[in-house]
Amino acid sequence: MAYINPRITKLGATLENHTDSSITRVDLLNDLAWELWTTDPERAMEMSLEAAQLAEELSYDRGIMYAKVNVEMKEWRTSITGSVAIFLEALSWFEENDEPVGAANVLNFLAIIYWAIGDLQRGLDYSLKSLKLHQSFENPEGKGWTYQTLSGFHYDLKQYDQAKDYAEKSLELFRSTDNLLGEARALNGIGNALLYLDECENSLAFHHKSLNIARKMEHDFTISRVLNDIGLVHQKRKDFKGALPFHEESLRLRDELDYPTGQTTSLLDLANALVQTGEVERGIASIEKSLELAIEINAKPKQARGHMALAMIYESQGDYEKALDHFKDHFELEQTIFSEDAERKIKNMQVVFERETAQKEAEIFRLKNVELKEKNDQLNSMLEELKATQAQLLQAGKMVALGNLVAGIAHEINTPIGTIKSGADVASRVAEKLLDSLEPEQKRRAVDKELHKTLPLLQNTTKNSIQAVDRIMKIVIGLKNFARLEEAEFQLADIREVLVYSLLL
């Protein structure tokens, strides 16, 4: 019964229920493409391209970036420098938009790219950054794949103990998340490290565990890889006959997968086992076939290895002329490989350096703009405060001017008003005294009657004048109080009096 990945099944079923052109569909397409990348790359590419197109239509930047990363995961082998540019762009976006999962995955792929171009130090640096980021948000699967990458770095550096440690850490994480493919790869990595630690029996045990899982998943790519590695363990033990069936089965699967790089490796490893078991002619035929494939795909390291194998065989047979020809071909290829490899590494590193420099310059420019914006905002804030202060000072100046004006007016009004009030008061008292001084008999006379009639009128008039003057004086006092003239900043106040004068004004 074929293995069914439950996560892929669940994501596929959910995707079928979201046929509309929505952000949810974009996210589902990207998530499913990520799961399918190692098992069904063609389907993963189709989904990534659909996600990219739909995300563009929806102006959904997050979806665009994840789709770009998924597409580039399959394409990076054909354009390393182009992939670096895209991954750096995605990394910058993920960091700026608080997407740690995307940033951590991109860092790990940048590590793999630098690994491929031979810059192990920078690759290790990116891989460790990826690991640190994965640890910050507890992503066990992402951490597991980063451990796998670190294991590969140390394996190439011939630091097999460290390679084994990282592979064991990844195995623990993949088992905790039921990631069978990751578990198979981790077991295979442990087995390879053990081989070079001279623990062949343990190496075989781990490879067979890996093989069982890969067969359960029907993951032919991993199966072919592990089979060939098992064959190498048998060769290390000098069990060349035992190695033959594993190399032959690996070759058969790689032929079916149409995987020329793997085919050349299996053919060369098979040839060594055949020669060691005495099947020299079959071994030569296997090497010659590997050379044809290596030339076809321009795999010069495999060509060099094939010519060296043929040179050794012909030398052991005493055919020194053929041996010399193959030795010459081998050393010419080695020289070409060294030259091309050095040139390629320099070119790739130069392009990558230029890309990174441009990115850093863009980041510096962005940060400067942010800094300038902050300073501009500060200046605008200070300007607003200054305007407010100026308005307050202007208002204070107006109040001072108003106070001076009111003080002057009050002074000018108080003097004549005082005179008027004083005169009205005198006239009122005089009229009152005249009325009191008239005799009753006098009041009966005509003249006296007229005087008696006029004096009360004068008395009422002066009384009204006094009341009017009192009102004017109260208004002046109210103005003075309003302008707060001749008053301390803090003092006791009669609230009732304040309200009365306010209402009066």
mmCIF file of C-alpha atoms in Angstrom, residues 23-406:
data_model
loop_
_atom_site.group_PDB
_atom_site.id
_atom_site.type_symbol
_atom_site.label_atom_id
_atom_site.label_comp_id
_atom_site.label_asym_id
_atom_site.label_seq_id
_atom_site.Cartn_x
_atom_site.Cartn_y
_atom_site.Cartn_z
ATOM 1 C CA ILE A 23 -5.723 35.088 -0.235
ATOM 2 C CA THR A 24 -6.601 31.833 1.563
ATOM 3 C CA ARG A 25 -6.111 29.889 -1.674
ATOM 4 C CA VAL A 26 -2.737 31.574 -2.242
ATOM 5 C CA ASP A 27 -1.556 30.536 1.240
ATOM 6 C CA LEU A 28 -2.805 26.955 0.737
ATOM 7 C CA LEU A 29 -1.043 26.676 -2.633
ATOM 8 C CA ASN A 30 2.219 27.900 -1.122
ATOM 9 C CA ASP A 31 1.942 25.582 1.902
ATOM 10 C CA LEU A 32 1.189 22.547 -0.272
ATOM 11 C CA ALA A 33 4.016 23.408 -2.698
ATOM 12 C CA TRP A 34 6.407 23.543 0.250
ATOM 13 C CA GLU A 35 5.329 20.054 1.375
ATOM 14 C CA LEU A 36 5.610 18.643 -2.171
ATOM 15 C CA TRP A 37 8.981 20.159 -3.028
ATOM 16 C CA THR A 38 11.074 17.067 -2.194
ATOM 17 C CA THR A 39 8.526 14.417 -3.227
ATOM 18 C CA ASP A 40 6.796 15.888 -6.285
ATOM 19 C CA PRO A 41 8.783 18.930 -7.525
ATOM 20 C CA GLU A 42 6.825 19.273 -10.779
ATOM 21 C CA ARG A 43 3.490 19.547 -8.990
ATOM 22 C CA ALA A 44 5.091 21.879 -6.435
ATOM 23 C CA MET A 45 6.263 24.138 -9.271
ATOM 24 C CA GLU A 46 2.776 24.247 -10.834
ATOM 25 C CA MET A 47 1.227 25.272 -7.525
ATOM 26 C CA SER A 48 3.923 27.867 -6.834
ATOM 27 C CA LEU A 49 3.379 29.487 -10.243
ATOM 28 C CA GLU A 50 -0.395 29.541 -9.706
ATOM 29 C CA ALA A 51 0.101 31.067 -6.260
ATOM 30 C CA ALA A 52 2.440 33.720 -7.697
ATOM 31 C CA GLN A 53 -0.033 34.709 -10.429
ATOM 32 C CA LEU A 54 -3.016 34.844 -8.076
ATOM 33 C CA ALA A 55 -1.043 36.784 -5.458
ATOM 34 C CA GLU A 56 -0.073 39.345 -8.121
ATOM 35 C CA GLU A 57 -3.734 39.768 -9.119
ATOM 36 C CA LEU A 58 -4.692 40.260 -5.458
ATOM 37 C CA SER A 59 -1.679 42.536 -4.730
ATOM 38 C CA TYR A 60 -0.863 40.130 -1.879
ATOM 39 C CA ASP A 61 2.828 40.745 -1.131
ATOM 40 C CA ARG A 62 3.205 37.946 1.412
ATOM 41 C CA GLY A 63 1.867 35.398 -1.058
ATOM 42 C CA ILE A 64 4.139 36.742 -3.802
ATOM 43 C CA MET A 65 7.257 36.346 -1.644
ATOM 44 C CA TYR A 66 6.476 32.794 -0.494
ATOM 45 C CA ALA A 67 5.681 31.784 -4.088
ATOM 46 C CA LYS A 68 8.983 33.286 -5.295
ATOM 47 C CA VAL A 69 10.889 31.269 -2.703
ATOM 48 C CA ASN A 70 9.077 28.042 -3.667
ATOM 49 C CA VAL A 71 9.807 28.569 -7.374
ATOM 50 C CA GLU A 72 13.442 29.415 -6.742
ATOM 51 C CA MET A 73 13.942 26.315 -4.585
ATOM 52 C CA LYS A 74 13.643 24.257 -7.784
ATOM 53 C CA GLU A 75 15.419 26.673 -10.121
ATOM 54 C CA TRP A 76 18.485 27.712 -8.117
ATOM 55 C CA ARG A 77 20.788 25.012 -9.534
ATOM 56 C CA THR A 78 20.523 26.571 -13.002
ATOM 57 C CA SER A 79 21.125 30.175 -11.898
ATOM 58 C CA ILE A 80 22.971 30.515 -8.615
ATOM 59 C CA THR A 81 23.546 34.280 -8.814
ATOM 60 C CA GLY A 82 19.937 34.915 -9.835
ATOM 61 C CA SER A 83 18.735 32.807 -6.924
ATOM 62 C CA VAL A 84 20.921 34.746 -4.500
ATOM 63 C CA ALA A 85 19.293 37.995 -5.632
ATOM 64 C CA ILE A 86 15.762 36.595 -5.232
ATOM 65 C CA PHE A 87 16.507 34.977 -1.871
ATOM 66 C CA LEU A 88 18.101 38.183 -0.569
ATOM 67 C CA GLU A 89 15.056 40.172 -1.732
ATOM 68 C CA ALA A 90 12.737 37.687 0.010
ATOM 69 C CA LEU A 91 14.887 37.706 3.163
ATOM 70 C CA SER A 92 14.716 41.494 3.346
ATOM 71 C CA TRP A 93 10.916 41.451 2.920
ATOM 72 C CA PHE A 94 10.413 38.699 5.524
ATOM 73 C CA GLU A 95 12.583 40.550 8.067
ATOM 74 C CA GLU A 96 10.834 43.888 7.494
ATOM 75 C CA ASN A 97 7.355 42.345 7.709
ATOM 76 C CA ASP A 98 7.931 40.136 10.775
ATOM 77 C CA GLU A 99 7.798 36.764 8.968
ATOM 78 C CA PRO A 100 10.389 34.724 10.914
ATOM 79 C CA VAL A 101 9.421 31.370 9.327
ATOM 80 C CA GLY A 102 10.041 32.675 5.818
ATOM 81 C CA ALA A 103 13.262 34.416 6.875
ATOM 82 C CA ALA A 104 14.631 31.256 8.549
ATOM 83 C CA ASN A 105 13.870 29.072 5.513
ATOM 84 C CA VAL A 106 15.497 31.554 3.136
ATOM 85 C CA LEU A 107 18.611 31.747 5.329
ATOM 86 C CA ASN A 108 18.952 27.964 5.124
ATOM 87 C CA PHE A 109 18.668 28.028 1.326
ATOM 88 C CA LEU A 110 21.277 30.779 1.128
ATOM 89 C CA ALA A 111 23.503 28.490 3.212
ATOM 90 C CA ILE A 112 23.001 25.678 0.678
ATOM 91 C CA ILE A 113 23.813 28.015 -2.222
ATOM 92 C CA TYR A 114 27.068 29.168 -0.623
ATOM 93 C CA TRP A 115 27.836 25.521 0.085
ATOM 94 C CA ALA A 116 27.390 24.811 -3.626
ATOM 95 C CA ILE A 117 29.765 27.593 -4.707
ATOM 96 C CA GLY A 118 32.390 26.506 -2.195
ATOM 97 C CA ASP A 119 32.108 29.355 0.308
ATOM 98 C CA LEU A 120 31.708 27.069 3.314
ATOM 99 C CA GLN A 121 32.402 29.756 5.896
ATOM 100 C CA ARG A 122 29.658 32.071 4.700
ATOM 101 C CA GLY A 123 27.328 29.126 4.197
ATOM 102 C CA LEU A 124 27.899 28.011 7.778
ATOM 103 C CA ASP A 125 27.192 31.542 8.965
ATOM 104 C CA TYR A 126 23.824 31.647 7.163
ATOM 105 C CA SER A 127 22.939 28.178 8.412
ATOM 106 C CA LEU A 128 23.660 29.127 12.042
ATOM 107 C CA LYS A 129 21.556 32.285 11.634
ATOM 108 C CA SER A 130 18.723 30.124 10.309
ATOM 109 C CA LEU A 131 19.063 27.792 13.291
ATOM 110 C CA LYS A 132 18.981 30.693 15.762
ATOM 111 C CA LEU A 133 15.852 32.093 14.152
ATOM 112 C CA HIS A 134 14.109 28.689 14.135
ATOM 113 C CA GLN A 135 14.906 28.335 17.833
ATOM 114 C CA SER A 136 13.365 31.742 18.589
ATOM 115 C CA PHE A 137 9.871 30.637 17.568
ATOM 116 C CA GLU A 138 10.170 26.866 18.174
ATOM 117 C CA ASN A 139 9.868 25.431 14.671
ATOM 118 C CA PRO A 140 11.070 21.816 15.065
ATOM 119 C CA GLU A 141 10.832 20.832 11.382
ATOM 120 C CA GLY A 142 12.634 23.930 10.168
ATOM 121 C CA LYS A 143 15.246 23.396 12.844
ATOM 122 C CA GLY A 144 15.584 19.761 11.723
ATOM 123 C CA TRP A 145 16.323 20.702 8.103
ATOM 124 C CA THR A 146 18.828 23.317 9.287
ATOM 125 C CA TYR A 147 20.573 20.644 11.366
ATOM 126 C CA GLN A 148 20.702 18.511 8.207
ATOM 127 C CA THR A 149 22.397 21.349 6.329
ATOM 128 C CA LEU A 150 24.918 21.822 9.146
ATOM 129 C CA SER A 151 25.603 18.075 9.103
ATOM 130 C CA GLY A 152 26.385 18.307 5.388
ATOM 131 C CA PHE A 153 28.785 21.218 5.935
ATOM 132 C CA HIS A 154 30.768 19.314 8.554
ATOM 133 C CA TYR A 155 30.733 16.138 6.428
ATOM 134 C CA ASP A 156 32.368 18.043 3.548
ATOM 135 C CA LEU A 157 34.855 19.545 5.995
ATOM 136 C CA LYS A 158 35.669 15.944 7.066
ATOM 137 C CA GLN A 159 34.508 16.754 10.604
ATOM 138 C CA TYR A 160 32.561 13.511 10.853
ATOM 139 C CA ASP A 161 31.874 13.600 14.603
ATOM 140 C CA GLN A 162 30.134 16.968 14.277
ATOM 141 C CA ALA A 163 28.344 15.839 11.128
ATOM 142 C CA LYS A 164 26.999 12.850 13.067
ATOM 143 C CA ASP A 165 25.917 15.022 16.035
ATOM 144 C CA TYR A 166 23.907 17.389 13.832
ATOM 145 C CA ALA A 167 22.322 14.482 11.940
ATOM 146 C CA GLU A 168 21.291 12.898 15.262
ATOM 147 C CA LYS A 169 19.723 16.187 16.399
ATOM 148 C CA SER A 170 17.765 16.435 13.159
ATOM 149 C CA LEU A 171 16.622 12.795 13.549
ATOM 150 C CA GLU A 172 15.190 13.528 16.996
ATOM 151 C CA LEU A 173 13.260 16.542 15.703
ATOM 152 C CA PHE A 174 11.895 14.773 12.618
ATOM 153 C CA ARG A 175 10.699 11.856 14.728
ATOM 154 C CA SER A 176 8.922 14.258 17.113
ATOM 155 C CA THR A 177 6.989 15.736 14.171
ATOM 156 C CA ASP A 178 6.384 12.466 12.271
ATOM 157 C CA ASN A 179 8.330 13.762 9.269
ATOM 158 C CA LEU A 180 9.285 10.473 7.600
ATOM 159 C CA LEU A 181 11.288 11.996 4.765
ATOM 160 C CA GLY A 182 13.330 14.066 7.203
ATOM 161 C CA GLU A 183 13.824 10.968 9.370
ATOM 162 C CA ALA A 184 15.081 8.961 6.372
ATOM 163 C CA ARG A 185 17.527 11.718 5.374
ATOM 164 C CA ALA A 186 18.806 12.049 8.946
ATOM 165 C CA LEU A 187 19.381 8.298 9.271
ATOM 166 C CA ASN A 188 21.230 8.331 5.942
ATOM 167 C CA GLY A 189 23.405 11.233 7.153
ATOM 168 C CA ILE A 190 24.295 9.389 10.368
ATOM 169 C CA GLY A 191 25.169 6.305 8.344
ATOM 170 C CA ASN A 192 27.513 8.240 6.050
ATOM 171 C CA ALA A 193 29.314 9.868 8.998
ATOM 172 C CA LEU A 194 29.721 6.486 10.734
ATOM 173 C CA LEU A 195 31.279 5.031 7.592
ATOM 174 C CA TYR A 196 34.186 7.483 7.820
ATOM 175 C CA LEU A 197 34.392 6.949 11.581
ATOM 176 C CA ASP A 198 35.171 3.276 10.764
ATOM 177 C CA GLU A 199 31.906 2.015 12.228
ATOM 178 C CA CYS A 200 30.735 0.032 9.233
ATOM 179 C CA GLU A 201 28.257 -2.196 11.096
ATOM 180 C CA ASN A 202 26.509 0.777 12.700
ATOM 181 C CA SER A 203 26.636 2.591 9.378
ATOM 182 C CA LEU A 204 24.818 -0.291 7.672
ATOM 183 C CA ALA A 205 22.202 -0.418 10.434
ATOM 184 C CA PHE A 206 21.332 3.271 10.009
ATOM 185 C CA HIS A 207 21.288 3.039 6.206
ATOM 186 C CA HIS A 208 18.883 0.092 6.304
ATOM 187 C CA LYS A 209 16.555 1.984 8.667
ATOM 188 C CA SER A 210 16.645 4.889 6.231
ATOM 189 C CA LEU A 211 15.985 2.537 3.313
ATOM 190 C CA ASN A 212 12.942 1.005 5.015
ATOM 191 C CA ILE A 213 11.360 4.407 5.568
ATOM 192 C CA ALA A 214 12.135 5.564 2.004
ATOM 193 C CA ARG A 215 10.555 2.377 0.612
ATOM 194 C CA LYS A 216 7.503 2.871 2.818
ATOM 195 C CA MET A 217 7.143 6.339 1.305
ATOM 196 C CA GLU A 218 7.956 5.048 -2.202
ATOM 197 C CA HIS A 219 10.443 7.901 -2.439
ATOM 198 C CA ASP A 220 12.622 6.541 -5.249
ATOM 199 C CA PHE A 221 15.084 9.411 -5.183
ATOM 200 C CA THR A 222 15.973 8.731 -1.536
ATOM 201 C CA ILE A 223 15.853 4.949 -2.082
ATOM 202 C CA SER A 224 18.418 5.157 -4.911
ATOM 203 C CA ARG A 225 20.677 7.352 -2.810
ATOM 204 C CA VAL A 226 20.610 5.090 0.250
ATOM 205 C CA LEU A 227 21.098 1.932 -1.849
ATOM 206 C CA ASN A 228 24.260 3.351 -3.376
ATOM 207 C CA ASP A 229 25.536 4.393 0.074
ATOM 208 C CA ILE A 230 24.915 0.869 1.383
ATOM 209 C CA GLY A 231 26.959 -0.451 -1.524
ATOM 210 C CA LEU A 232 29.830 1.849 -0.504
ATOM 211 C CA VAL A 233 29.713 0.503 3.052
ATOM 212 C CA HIS A 234 30.086 -3.036 1.692
ATOM 213 C CA GLN A 235 33.021 -1.897 -0.436
ATOM 214 C CA LYS A 236 34.617 -0.321 2.633
ATOM 215 C CA ARG A 237 34.360 -3.767 4.287
ATOM 216 C CA LYS A 238 35.936 -5.338 1.175
ATOM 217 C CA ASP A 239 32.643 -7.139 0.532
ATOM 218 C CA PHE A 240 32.536 -6.239 -3.164
ATOM 219 C CA LYS A 241 30.115 -9.005 -4.149
ATOM 220 C CA GLY A 242 27.761 -7.857 -1.422
ATOM 221 C CA ALA A 243 27.980 -4.301 -2.800
ATOM 222 C CA LEU A 244 26.980 -5.251 -6.365
ATOM 223 C CA PRO A 245 23.202 -5.711 -5.920
ATOM 224 C CA PHE A 246 22.854 -2.402 -4.090
ATOM 225 C CA HIS A 247 24.697 -0.441 -6.786
ATOM 226 C CA GLU A 248 22.778 -2.241 -9.528
ATOM 227 C CA GLU A 249 19.413 -1.490 -7.903
ATOM 228 C CA SER A 250 20.416 2.121 -7.320
ATOM 229 C CA LEU A 251 21.398 2.444 -10.994
ATOM 230 C CA ARG A 252 18.101 0.935 -12.140
ATOM 231 C CA LEU A 253 16.074 3.443 -10.114
ATOM 232 C CA ARG A 254 18.196 6.371 -11.290
ATOM 233 C CA ASP A 255 17.710 5.253 -14.898
ATOM 234 C CA GLU A 256 13.936 5.278 -14.307
ATOM 235 C CA LEU A 257 14.152 8.695 -12.658
ATOM 236 C CA ASP A 258 16.231 9.974 -15.586
ATOM 237 C CA TYR A 259 18.705 11.369 -13.081
ATOM 238 C CA PRO A 260 22.011 11.565 -15.030
ATOM 239 C CA THR A 261 24.141 12.917 -12.181
ATOM 240 C CA GLY A 262 23.081 10.028 -9.959
ATOM 241 C CA GLN A 263 23.458 7.574 -12.846
ATOM 242 C CA THR A 264 27.124 8.476 -13.385
ATOM 243 C CA THR A 265 27.824 8.063 -9.649
ATOM 244 C CA SER A 266 26.136 4.649 -9.510
ATOM 245 C CA LEU A 267 27.924 3.506 -12.686
ATOM 246 C CA LEU A 268 31.346 4.455 -11.314
ATOM 247 C CA ASP A 269 30.711 2.858 -7.904
ATOM 248 C CA LEU A 270 29.321 -0.254 -9.602
ATOM 249 C CA ALA A 271 32.375 -0.409 -11.882
ATOM 250 C CA ASN A 272 34.756 -0.422 -8.911
ATOM 251 C CA ALA A 273 32.866 -3.339 -7.315
ATOM 252 C CA LEU A 274 32.840 -5.248 -10.630
ATOM 253 C CA VAL A 275 36.577 -4.809 -11.159
ATOM 254 C CA GLN A 276 37.301 -5.932 -7.595
ATOM 255 C CA THR A 277 35.251 -9.099 -8.142
ATOM 256 C CA GLY A 278 37.112 -9.887 -11.348
ATOM 257 C CA GLU A 279 34.429 -8.712 -13.807
ATOM 258 C CA VAL A 280 36.845 -6.262 -15.427
ATOM 259 C CA GLU A 281 35.156 -6.059 -18.826
ATOM 260 C CA ARG A 282 31.802 -5.263 -17.255
ATOM 261 C CA GLY A 283 33.567 -2.740 -15.092
ATOM 262 C CA ILE A 284 35.182 -1.026 -18.108
ATOM 263 C CA ALA A 285 31.819 -0.973 -19.893
ATOM 264 C CA SER A 286 30.213 0.630 -16.850
ATOM 265 C CA ILE A 287 32.911 3.307 -16.673
ATOM 266 C CA GLU A 288 32.657 4.063 -20.403
ATOM 267 C CA LYS A 289 28.887 4.464 -20.073
ATOM 268 C CA SER A 290 29.403 6.827 -17.139
ATOM 269 C CA LEU A 291 31.857 8.831 -19.262
ATOM 270 C CA GLU A 292 29.252 9.185 -22.034
ATOM 271 C CA LEU A 293 26.693 10.505 -19.552
ATOM 272 C CA ALA A 294 29.227 12.770 -17.832
ATOM 273 C CA ILE A 295 30.240 14.298 -21.173
ATOM 274 C CA GLU A 296 26.583 14.730 -22.086
ATOM 275 C CA ILE A 297 25.824 16.690 -18.895
ATOM 276 C CA ASN A 298 29.293 18.306 -18.836
ATOM 277 C CA ALA A 299 30.115 16.796 -15.443
ATOM 278 C CA LYS A 300 33.891 17.173 -15.588
ATOM 279 C CA PRO A 301 34.610 15.797 -12.060
ATOM 280 C CA LYS A 302 32.831 12.554 -13.026
ATOM 281 C CA GLN A 303 34.761 12.452 -16.304
ATOM 282 C CA ALA A 304 38.048 12.860 -14.449
ATOM 283 C CA ARG A 305 37.109 10.088 -12.028
ATOM 284 C CA GLY A 306 36.183 7.772 -14.935
ATOM 285 C CA HIS A 307 39.471 8.372 -16.769
ATOM 286 C CA MET A 308 41.444 7.717 -13.567
ATOM 287 C CA ALA A 309 39.548 4.436 -13.026
ATOM 288 C CA LEU A 310 40.290 3.326 -16.602
ATOM 289 C CA ALA A 311 43.944 4.354 -16.263
ATOM 290 C CA MET A 312 44.298 2.197 -13.145
ATOM 291 C CA ILE A 313 42.621 -0.792 -14.826
ATOM 292 C CA TYR A 314 44.793 -0.607 -17.975
ATOM 293 C CA GLU A 315 47.911 -0.108 -15.889
ATOM 294 C CA SER A 316 47.108 -3.270 -13.888
ATOM 295 C CA GLN A 317 46.664 -5.124 -17.202
ATOM 296 C CA GLY A 318 50.014 -3.883 -18.500
ATOM 297 C CA ASP A 319 48.435 -1.791 -21.264
ATOM 298 C CA TYR A 320 50.540 1.273 -20.450
ATOM 299 C CA GLU A 321 49.711 3.145 -23.646
ATOM 300 C CA LYS A 322 45.981 3.208 -22.872
ATOM 301 C CA ALA A 323 46.734 3.858 -19.231
ATOM 302 C CA LEU A 324 48.878 6.851 -20.148
ATOM 303 C CA ASP A 325 46.164 8.257 -22.428
ATOM 304 C CA HIS A 326 43.608 8.085 -19.636
ATOM 305 C CA PHE A 327 46.069 9.531 -17.111
ATOM 306 C CA LYS A 328 46.613 12.468 -19.482
ATOM 307 C CA ASP A 329 42.853 12.923 -19.916
ATOM 308 C CA HIS A 330 42.430 12.774 -16.157
ATOM 309 C CA PHE A 331 45.063 15.401 -15.389
ATOM 310 C CA GLU A 332 43.885 17.708 -18.196
ATOM 311 C CA LEU A 333 40.368 17.501 -16.805
ATOM 312 C CA GLU A 334 41.652 18.079 -13.252
ATOM 313 C CA GLN A 335 43.481 21.179 -14.430
ATOM 314 C CA THR A 336 40.406 22.413 -16.310
ATOM 315 C CA ILE A 337 38.183 21.674 -13.315
ATOM 316 C CA PHE A 338 40.512 23.542 -10.981
ATOM 317 C CA SER A 339 40.696 26.523 -13.319
ATOM 318 C CA GLU A 340 36.953 26.597 -14.057
ATOM 319 C CA ASP A 341 36.075 25.970 -10.436
ATOM 320 C CA ALA A 342 38.312 28.799 -9.260
ATOM 321 C CA GLU A 343 36.982 31.107 -11.961
ATOM 322 C CA ARG A 344 33.375 30.118 -11.200
ATOM 323 C CA LYS A 345 33.828 30.597 -7.472
ATOM 324 C CA ILE A 346 35.434 33.990 -7.977
ATOM 325 C CA LYS A 347 32.733 35.047 -10.420
ATOM 326 C CA ASN A 348 29.908 33.786 -8.204
ATOM 327 C CA MET A 349 31.428 35.333 -5.116
ATOM 328 C CA GLN A 350 31.939 38.604 -6.956
ATOM 329 C CA VAL A 351 28.328 38.672 -8.178
ATOM 330 C CA VAL A 352 27.048 37.672 -4.754
ATOM 331 C CA PHE A 353 29.247 40.310 -3.138
ATOM 332 C CA GLU A 354 27.887 42.946 -5.520
ATOM 333 C CA ARG A 355 24.322 41.821 -4.806
ATOM 334 C CA GLU A 356 24.878 41.926 -1.060
ATOM 335 C CA THR A 357 26.646 45.278 -1.313
ATOM 336 C CA ALA A 358 23.736 46.716 -3.288
ATOM 337 C CA GLN A 359 21.317 45.333 -0.723
ATOM 338 C CA LYS A 360 23.308 46.786 2.157
ATOM 339 C CA GLU A 361 23.517 50.171 0.402
ATOM 340 C CA ALA A 362 19.760 50.078 -0.164
ATOM 341 C CA GLU A 363 19.259 49.230 3.505
ATOM 342 C CA ILE A 364 21.569 52.082 4.566
ATOM 343 C CA PHE A 365 19.645 54.446 2.286
ATOM 344 C CA ARG A 366 16.355 53.198 3.769
ATOM 345 C CA LEU A 367 17.624 53.663 7.321
ATOM 346 C CA LYS A 368 18.873 57.161 6.475
ATOM 347 C CA ASN A 369 15.440 58.004 5.080
ATOM 348 C CA VAL A 370 13.845 56.673 8.261
ATOM 349 C CA GLU A 371 16.258 58.760 10.335
ATOM 350 C CA LEU A 372 15.585 61.856 8.216
ATOM 351 C CA LYS A 373 11.837 61.288 8.527
ATOM 352 C CA GLU A 374 12.154 61.032 12.310
ATOM 353 C CA LYS A 375 14.173 64.256 12.416
ATOM 354 C CA ASN A 376 11.670 65.938 10.097
ATOM 355 C CA ASP A 377 8.809 64.805 12.345
ATOM 356 C CA GLN A 378 10.712 66.200 15.337
ATOM 357 C CA LEU A 379 11.217 69.524 13.559
ATOM 358 C CA ASN A 380 7.532 69.653 12.608
ATOM 359 C CA SER A 381 6.597 68.929 16.209
ATOM 360 C CA MET A 382 8.960 71.656 17.433
ATOM 361 C CA LEU A 383 7.502 74.047 14.853
ATOM 362 C CA GLU A 384 3.985 73.321 16.059
ATOM 363 C CA GLU A 385 5.094 73.905 19.655
ATOM 364 C CA LEU A 386 6.762 77.151 18.587
ATOM 365 C CA LYS A 387 3.606 78.297 16.838
ATOM 366 C CA ALA A 388 1.568 77.451 19.927
ATOM 367 C CA THR A 389 4.055 79.333 22.123
ATOM 368 C CA GLN A 390 3.948 82.307 19.762
ATOM 369 C CA ALA A 391 0.155 82.271 19.891
ATOM 370 C CA GLN A 392 0.264 82.145 23.672
ATOM 371 C CA LEU A 393 2.759 85.016 23.786
ATOM 372 C CA LEU A 394 0.645 86.987 21.336
ATOM 373 C CA GLN A 395 -2.445 86.339 23.417
ATOM 374 C CA ALA A 396 -0.555 87.326 26.560
ATOM 375 C CA GLY A 397 0.602 90.496 24.810
ATOM 376 C CA LYS A 398 -2.951 91.239 23.783
ATOM 377 C CA MET A 399 -4.122 90.734 27.343
ATOM 378 C CA VAL A 400 -1.403 93.029 28.634
ATOM 379 C CA ALA A 401 -2.385 95.636 26.048
ATOM 380 C CA LEU A 402 -6.046 95.136 26.955
ATOM 381 C CA GLY A 403 -5.191 95.497 30.643
ATOM 382 C CA ASN A 404 -3.320 98.717 29.983
ATOM 383 C CA LEU A 405 -6.207 99.970 27.855
ATOM 384 C CA VAL A 406 -8.785 99.057 30.493
#
